[in-house]
mmCIF file of C-alpha atoms and ligand atoms in Angstrom:
data_model
loop_
_atom_site.group_PDB
_atom_site.id
_atom_site.type_symbol
_atom_site.label_atom_id
_atom_site.label_comp_id
_atom_site.label_asym_id
_atom_site.label_seq_id
_atom_site.Cartn_x
_atom_site.Cartn_y
_atom_site.Cartn_z
ATOM 1 C CA MET A 1 0.412 -0.052 0.075
ATOM 2 C CA ARG A 2 1.233 3.524 -0.460
ATOM 3 C CA VAL A 3 -0.107 6.616 1.163
ATOM 4 C CA GLY A 4 -0.517 10.327 -1.250
ATOM 5 C CA PHE A 5 -0.427 13.647 -0.099
ATOM 6 C CA GLY A 6 -1.495 16.503 -2.358
ATOM 7 C CA TYR A 7 -3.234 20.471 -1.956
ATOM 8 C CA ASP A 8 -3.704 23.124 -4.101
ATOM 9 C CA SER A 9 -4.823 26.637 -4.317
ATOM 10 C CA HIS A 10 -6.464 29.097 -6.546
ATOM 11 C CA ARG A 11 -6.898 33.199 -6.591
ATOM 12 C CA LEU A 12 -11.244 33.671 -7.233
ATOM 13 C CA VAL A 13 -10.645 36.005 -10.356
ATOM 14 C CA GLU A 14 -13.533 37.977 -12.398
ATOM 15 C CA GLY A 15 -14.605 36.196 -15.525
ATOM 16 C CA ARG A 16 -14.247 32.180 -14.727
ATOM 17 C CA LYS A 17 -16.798 30.378 -14.180
ATOM 18 C CA LEU A 18 -16.356 28.303 -10.318
ATOM 19 C CA ILE A 19 -15.685 24.562 -11.613
ATOM 20 C CA ILE A 20 -14.310 22.539 -7.830
ATOM 21 C CA GLY A 21 -14.154 18.258 -8.225
ATOM 22 C CA GLY A 22 -14.998 18.740 -11.380
ATOM 23 C CA VAL A 23 -19.400 20.231 -10.964
ATOM 24 C CA SER A 24 -19.248 24.230 -12.017
ATOM 25 C CA ILE A 25 -20.468 25.491 -9.008
ATOM 26 C CA PRO A 26 -23.310 29.366 -9.549
ATOM 27 C CA PHE A 27 -21.015 32.047 -8.235
ATOM 28 C CA PRO A 28 -19.884 35.832 -9.297
ATOM 29 C CA LYS A 29 -15.918 34.577 -9.174
ATOM 30 C CA GLY A 30 -13.853 32.171 -10.704
ATOM 31 C CA LEU A 31 -10.470 30.211 -10.203
ATOM 32 C CA GLY A 32 -7.938 31.650 -12.395
ATOM 33 C CA GLY A 33 -5.221 29.076 -13.375
ATOM 34 C CA HIS A 34 -3.922 27.246 -16.809
ATOM 35 C CA SER A 35 -6.210 24.522 -16.828
ATOM 36 C CA ASP A 36 -10.194 25.763 -15.445
ATOM 37 C CA ALA A 37 -8.140 25.552 -12.168
ATOM 38 C CA ASP A 38 -10.261 23.037 -10.585
ATOM 39 C CA VAL A 39 -8.441 22.965 -6.801
ATOM 40 C CA LEU A 40 -10.036 19.285 -5.517
ATOM 41 C CA CYS A 41 -8.576 17.864 -8.838
ATOM 42 C CA HIS A 42 -5.241 19.313 -8.164
ATOM 43 C CA ALA A 43 -5.021 18.726 -5.098
ATOM 44 C CA ILE A 44 -6.424 14.554 -5.255
ATOM 45 C CA ALA A 45 -3.802 14.073 -8.995
ATOM 46 C CA ASP A 46 -0.825 15.416 -6.992
ATOM 47 C CA ALA A 47 -1.842 12.900 -3.364
ATOM 48 C CA ILE A 48 -2.285 10.188 -6.063
ATOM 49 C CA ILE A 49 1.376 11.109 -8.295
ATOM 50 C CA GLY A 50 2.758 11.409 -4.443
ATOM 51 C CA ALA A 51 2.048 8.162 -3.674
ATOM 52 C CA ILE A 52 3.244 6.247 -6.970
ATOM 53 C CA GLY A 53 6.125 8.645 -6.127
ATOM 54 C CA LEU A 54 6.716 10.453 -9.538
ATOM 55 C CA GLY A 55 6.830 13.545 -8.379
ATOM 56 C CA ASP A 56 4.003 16.596 -8.741
ATOM 57 C CA ILE A 57 1.278 17.499 -11.329
ATOM 58 C CA GLY A 58 3.782 20.226 -12.658
ATOM 59 C CA THR A 59 5.349 17.891 -13.879
ATOM 60 C CA HIS A 60 2.963 16.114 -14.973
ATOM 61 C CA PHE A 61 1.013 19.622 -16.810
ATOM 62 C CA PRO A 62 3.800 21.867 -16.822
ATOM 63 C CA ASP A 63 1.873 25.288 -17.143
ATOM 64 C CA THR A 64 4.071 26.524 -19.822
ATOM 65 C CA ASP A 65 2.396 23.612 -21.922
ATOM 66 C CA PRO A 66 -0.670 24.710 -24.524
ATOM 67 C CA ARG A 67 -1.848 21.499 -24.860
ATOM 68 C CA TRP A 68 -2.942 21.537 -21.276
ATOM 69 C CA LYS A 69 -4.778 25.349 -21.402
ATOM 70 C CA ASP A 70 -7.920 25.352 -19.671
ATOM 71 C CA ALA A 71 -7.540 21.788 -19.842
ATOM 72 C CA VAL A 72 -10.819 20.193 -18.156
ATOM 73 C CA SER A 73 -8.657 18.601 -14.719
ATOM 74 C CA ILE A 74 -11.399 15.787 -14.470
ATOM 75 C CA GLU A 75 -9.368 15.042 -17.802
ATOM 76 C CA ILE A 76 -6.157 15.131 -16.136
ATOM 77 C CA LEU A 77 -7.292 13.167 -13.062
ATOM 78 C CA LYS A 78 -7.622 10.148 -15.568
ATOM 79 C CA TYR A 79 -4.465 10.630 -16.643
ATOM 80 C CA VAL A 80 -2.914 10.439 -12.946
ATOM 81 C CA ILE A 81 -5.312 7.249 -12.039
ATOM 82 C CA GLU A 82 -3.922 5.260 -15.446
ATOM 83 C CA LEU A 83 -0.543 6.575 -14.779
ATOM 84 C CA ALA A 84 -1.091 4.992 -10.802
ATOM 85 C CA ARG A 85 -2.529 1.736 -13.483
ATOM 86 C CA MET A 86 0.356 1.316 -15.249
ATOM 87 C CA ASN A 87 2.645 1.618 -12.438
ATOM 88 C CA GLY A 88 1.006 -1.181 -10.318
ATOM 89 C CA PHE A 89 -1.421 -0.263 -8.104
ATOM 90 C CA ARG A 90 -5.176 1.418 -7.782
ATOM 91 C CA VAL A 91 -7.300 3.834 -5.651
ATOM 92 C CA ALA A 92 -8.576 2.002 -2.448
ATOM 93 C CA TRP A 93 -10.090 5.671 -0.527
ATOM 94 C CA ILE A 94 -9.268 8.998 -0.936
ATOM 95 C CA ASP A 95 -10.194 11.813 2.038
ATOM 96 C CA THR A 96 -10.295 15.490 1.503
ATOM 97 C CA THR A 97 -10.851 18.596 3.031
ATOM 98 C CA ILE A 98 -11.978 21.914 0.880
ATOM 99 C CA ILE A 99 -11.473 25.552 2.159
ATOM 100 C CA ALA A 100 -13.739 28.326 1.138
ATOM 101 C CA GLU A 101 -15.649 31.146 3.132
ATOM 102 C CA ARG A 102 -17.616 31.391 0.190
ATOM 103 C CA PRO A 103 -20.030 29.985 -1.756
ATOM 104 C CA ARG A 104 -21.349 26.937 0.883
ATOM 105 C CA ILE A 105 -19.245 24.005 -0.449
ATOM 106 C CA ALA A 106 -21.939 21.389 1.171
ATOM 107 C CA PRO A 107 -24.830 21.273 -1.078
ATOM 108 C CA TYR A 108 -22.510 19.986 -3.960
ATOM 109 C CA VAL A 109 -20.228 17.509 -2.876
ATOM 110 C CA ALA A 110 -22.787 14.331 -3.697
ATOM 111 C CA GLN A 111 -22.299 16.036 -7.558
ATOM 112 C CA MET A 112 -18.443 15.827 -6.861
ATOM 113 C CA LYS A 113 -18.338 12.490 -6.525
ATOM 114 C CA ASP A 114 -20.870 12.010 -8.958
ATOM 115 C CA ALA A 115 -18.505 13.982 -11.502
ATOM 116 C CA LEU A 116 -15.066 12.476 -10.045
ATOM 117 C CA SER A 117 -17.244 8.965 -10.580
ATOM 118 C CA GLU A 118 -16.231 9.403 -14.114
ATOM 119 C CA THR A 119 -12.991 9.516 -13.518
ATOM 120 C CA GLY A 120 -12.336 5.575 -12.821
ATOM 121 C CA ILE A 121 -12.866 6.846 -8.353
ATOM 122 C CA PRO A 122 -15.398 5.217 -7.012
ATOM 123 C CA PRO A 123 -17.840 7.845 -5.256
ATOM 124 C CA GLY A 124 -17.438 4.756 -3.101
ATOM 125 C CA ALA A 125 -14.020 5.159 -1.852
ATOM 126 C CA ILE A 126 -13.972 9.322 -1.798
ATOM 127 C CA ASN A 127 -14.955 11.645 1.289
ATOM 128 C CA ILE A 128 -15.099 15.049 -0.198
ATOM 129 C CA LYS A 129 -15.890 17.738 3.127
ATOM 130 C CA ALA A 130 -15.922 21.263 3.265
ATOM 131 C CA LYS A 131 -15.036 24.213 5.333
ATOM 132 C CA THR A 132 -14.722 27.810 5.853
ATOM 133 C CA ASN A 133 -10.780 29.377 7.351
ATOM 134 C CA GLU A 134 -13.678 30.950 10.126
ATOM 135 C CA GLY A 135 -12.677 34.616 8.028
ATOM 136 C CA MET A 136 -9.098 34.446 8.553
ATOM 137 C CA GLY A 137 -6.277 34.611 5.902
ATOM 138 C CA PHE A 138 -6.277 34.266 1.943
ATOM 139 C CA ILE A 139 -9.020 32.748 2.076
ATOM 140 C CA GLY A 140 -11.289 33.756 4.629
ATOM 141 C CA ARG A 141 -10.876 37.216 3.048
ATOM 142 C CA GLY A 142 -12.496 35.373 -0.319
ATOM 143 C CA GLU A 143 -9.047 35.431 -2.530
ATOM 144 C CA GLY A 144 -8.986 32.246 -3.183
ATOM 145 C CA ILE A 145 -9.867 28.521 -1.928
ATOM 146 C CA ALA A 146 -8.068 25.614 -1.008
ATOM 147 C CA ALA A 147 -8.489 22.121 -0.988
ATOM 148 C CA TYR A 148 -6.255 18.626 0.577
ATOM 149 C CA ALA A 149 -6.283 15.615 -0.339
ATOM 150 C CA VAL A 150 -4.535 11.929 0.896
ATOM 151 C CA CYS A 151 -5.315 9.023 -0.538
ATOM 152 C CA LEU A 152 -4.140 5.616 -0.183
ATOM 153 C CA LEU A 153 -3.695 3.073 -3.510
ATOM 154 C CA ASP A 154 -3.239 -0.500 -3.447
ATOM 155 C CA LYS A 155 -1.129 -2.916 -5.255
ATOM 156 C CA ILE A 156 -2.506 -4.092 -8.249
HETATM 157 MG MG1 MG B 201 -3.767 23.818 -9.471
#
């Protein structure tokens, strides 16, 4: 078995869709970044890449690569899960925490699990928690959103 840990954060900016866990959430701002800036997908991808010992998301999806411009991060995650499979591992469990002051994330958790199941993560093998930062720091000021993920991979 292997464990992996991932963290990601993105700035909230005008003129972008807010996409978290593959779900488009109605909100006046979205996360800025080279891809669709889906913090949850990126944190999970980094956890899985960490567990297989192959660096980080930036190694595999450089933000200088035009291929990944505005990429749908669900696709990035599919690639990473396939990378794990090719290295002899499958996802046994993923636990995550999204930290956002606004909007409220909890109503979208079930949809996120559905969207993430497209990547090959079974809906029964992932937990998604949501918290605010109690008004503190960059998240508390509404400047950005962050996500943490840990995963357990099993040898196939
Ligand atoms: Mg990211």
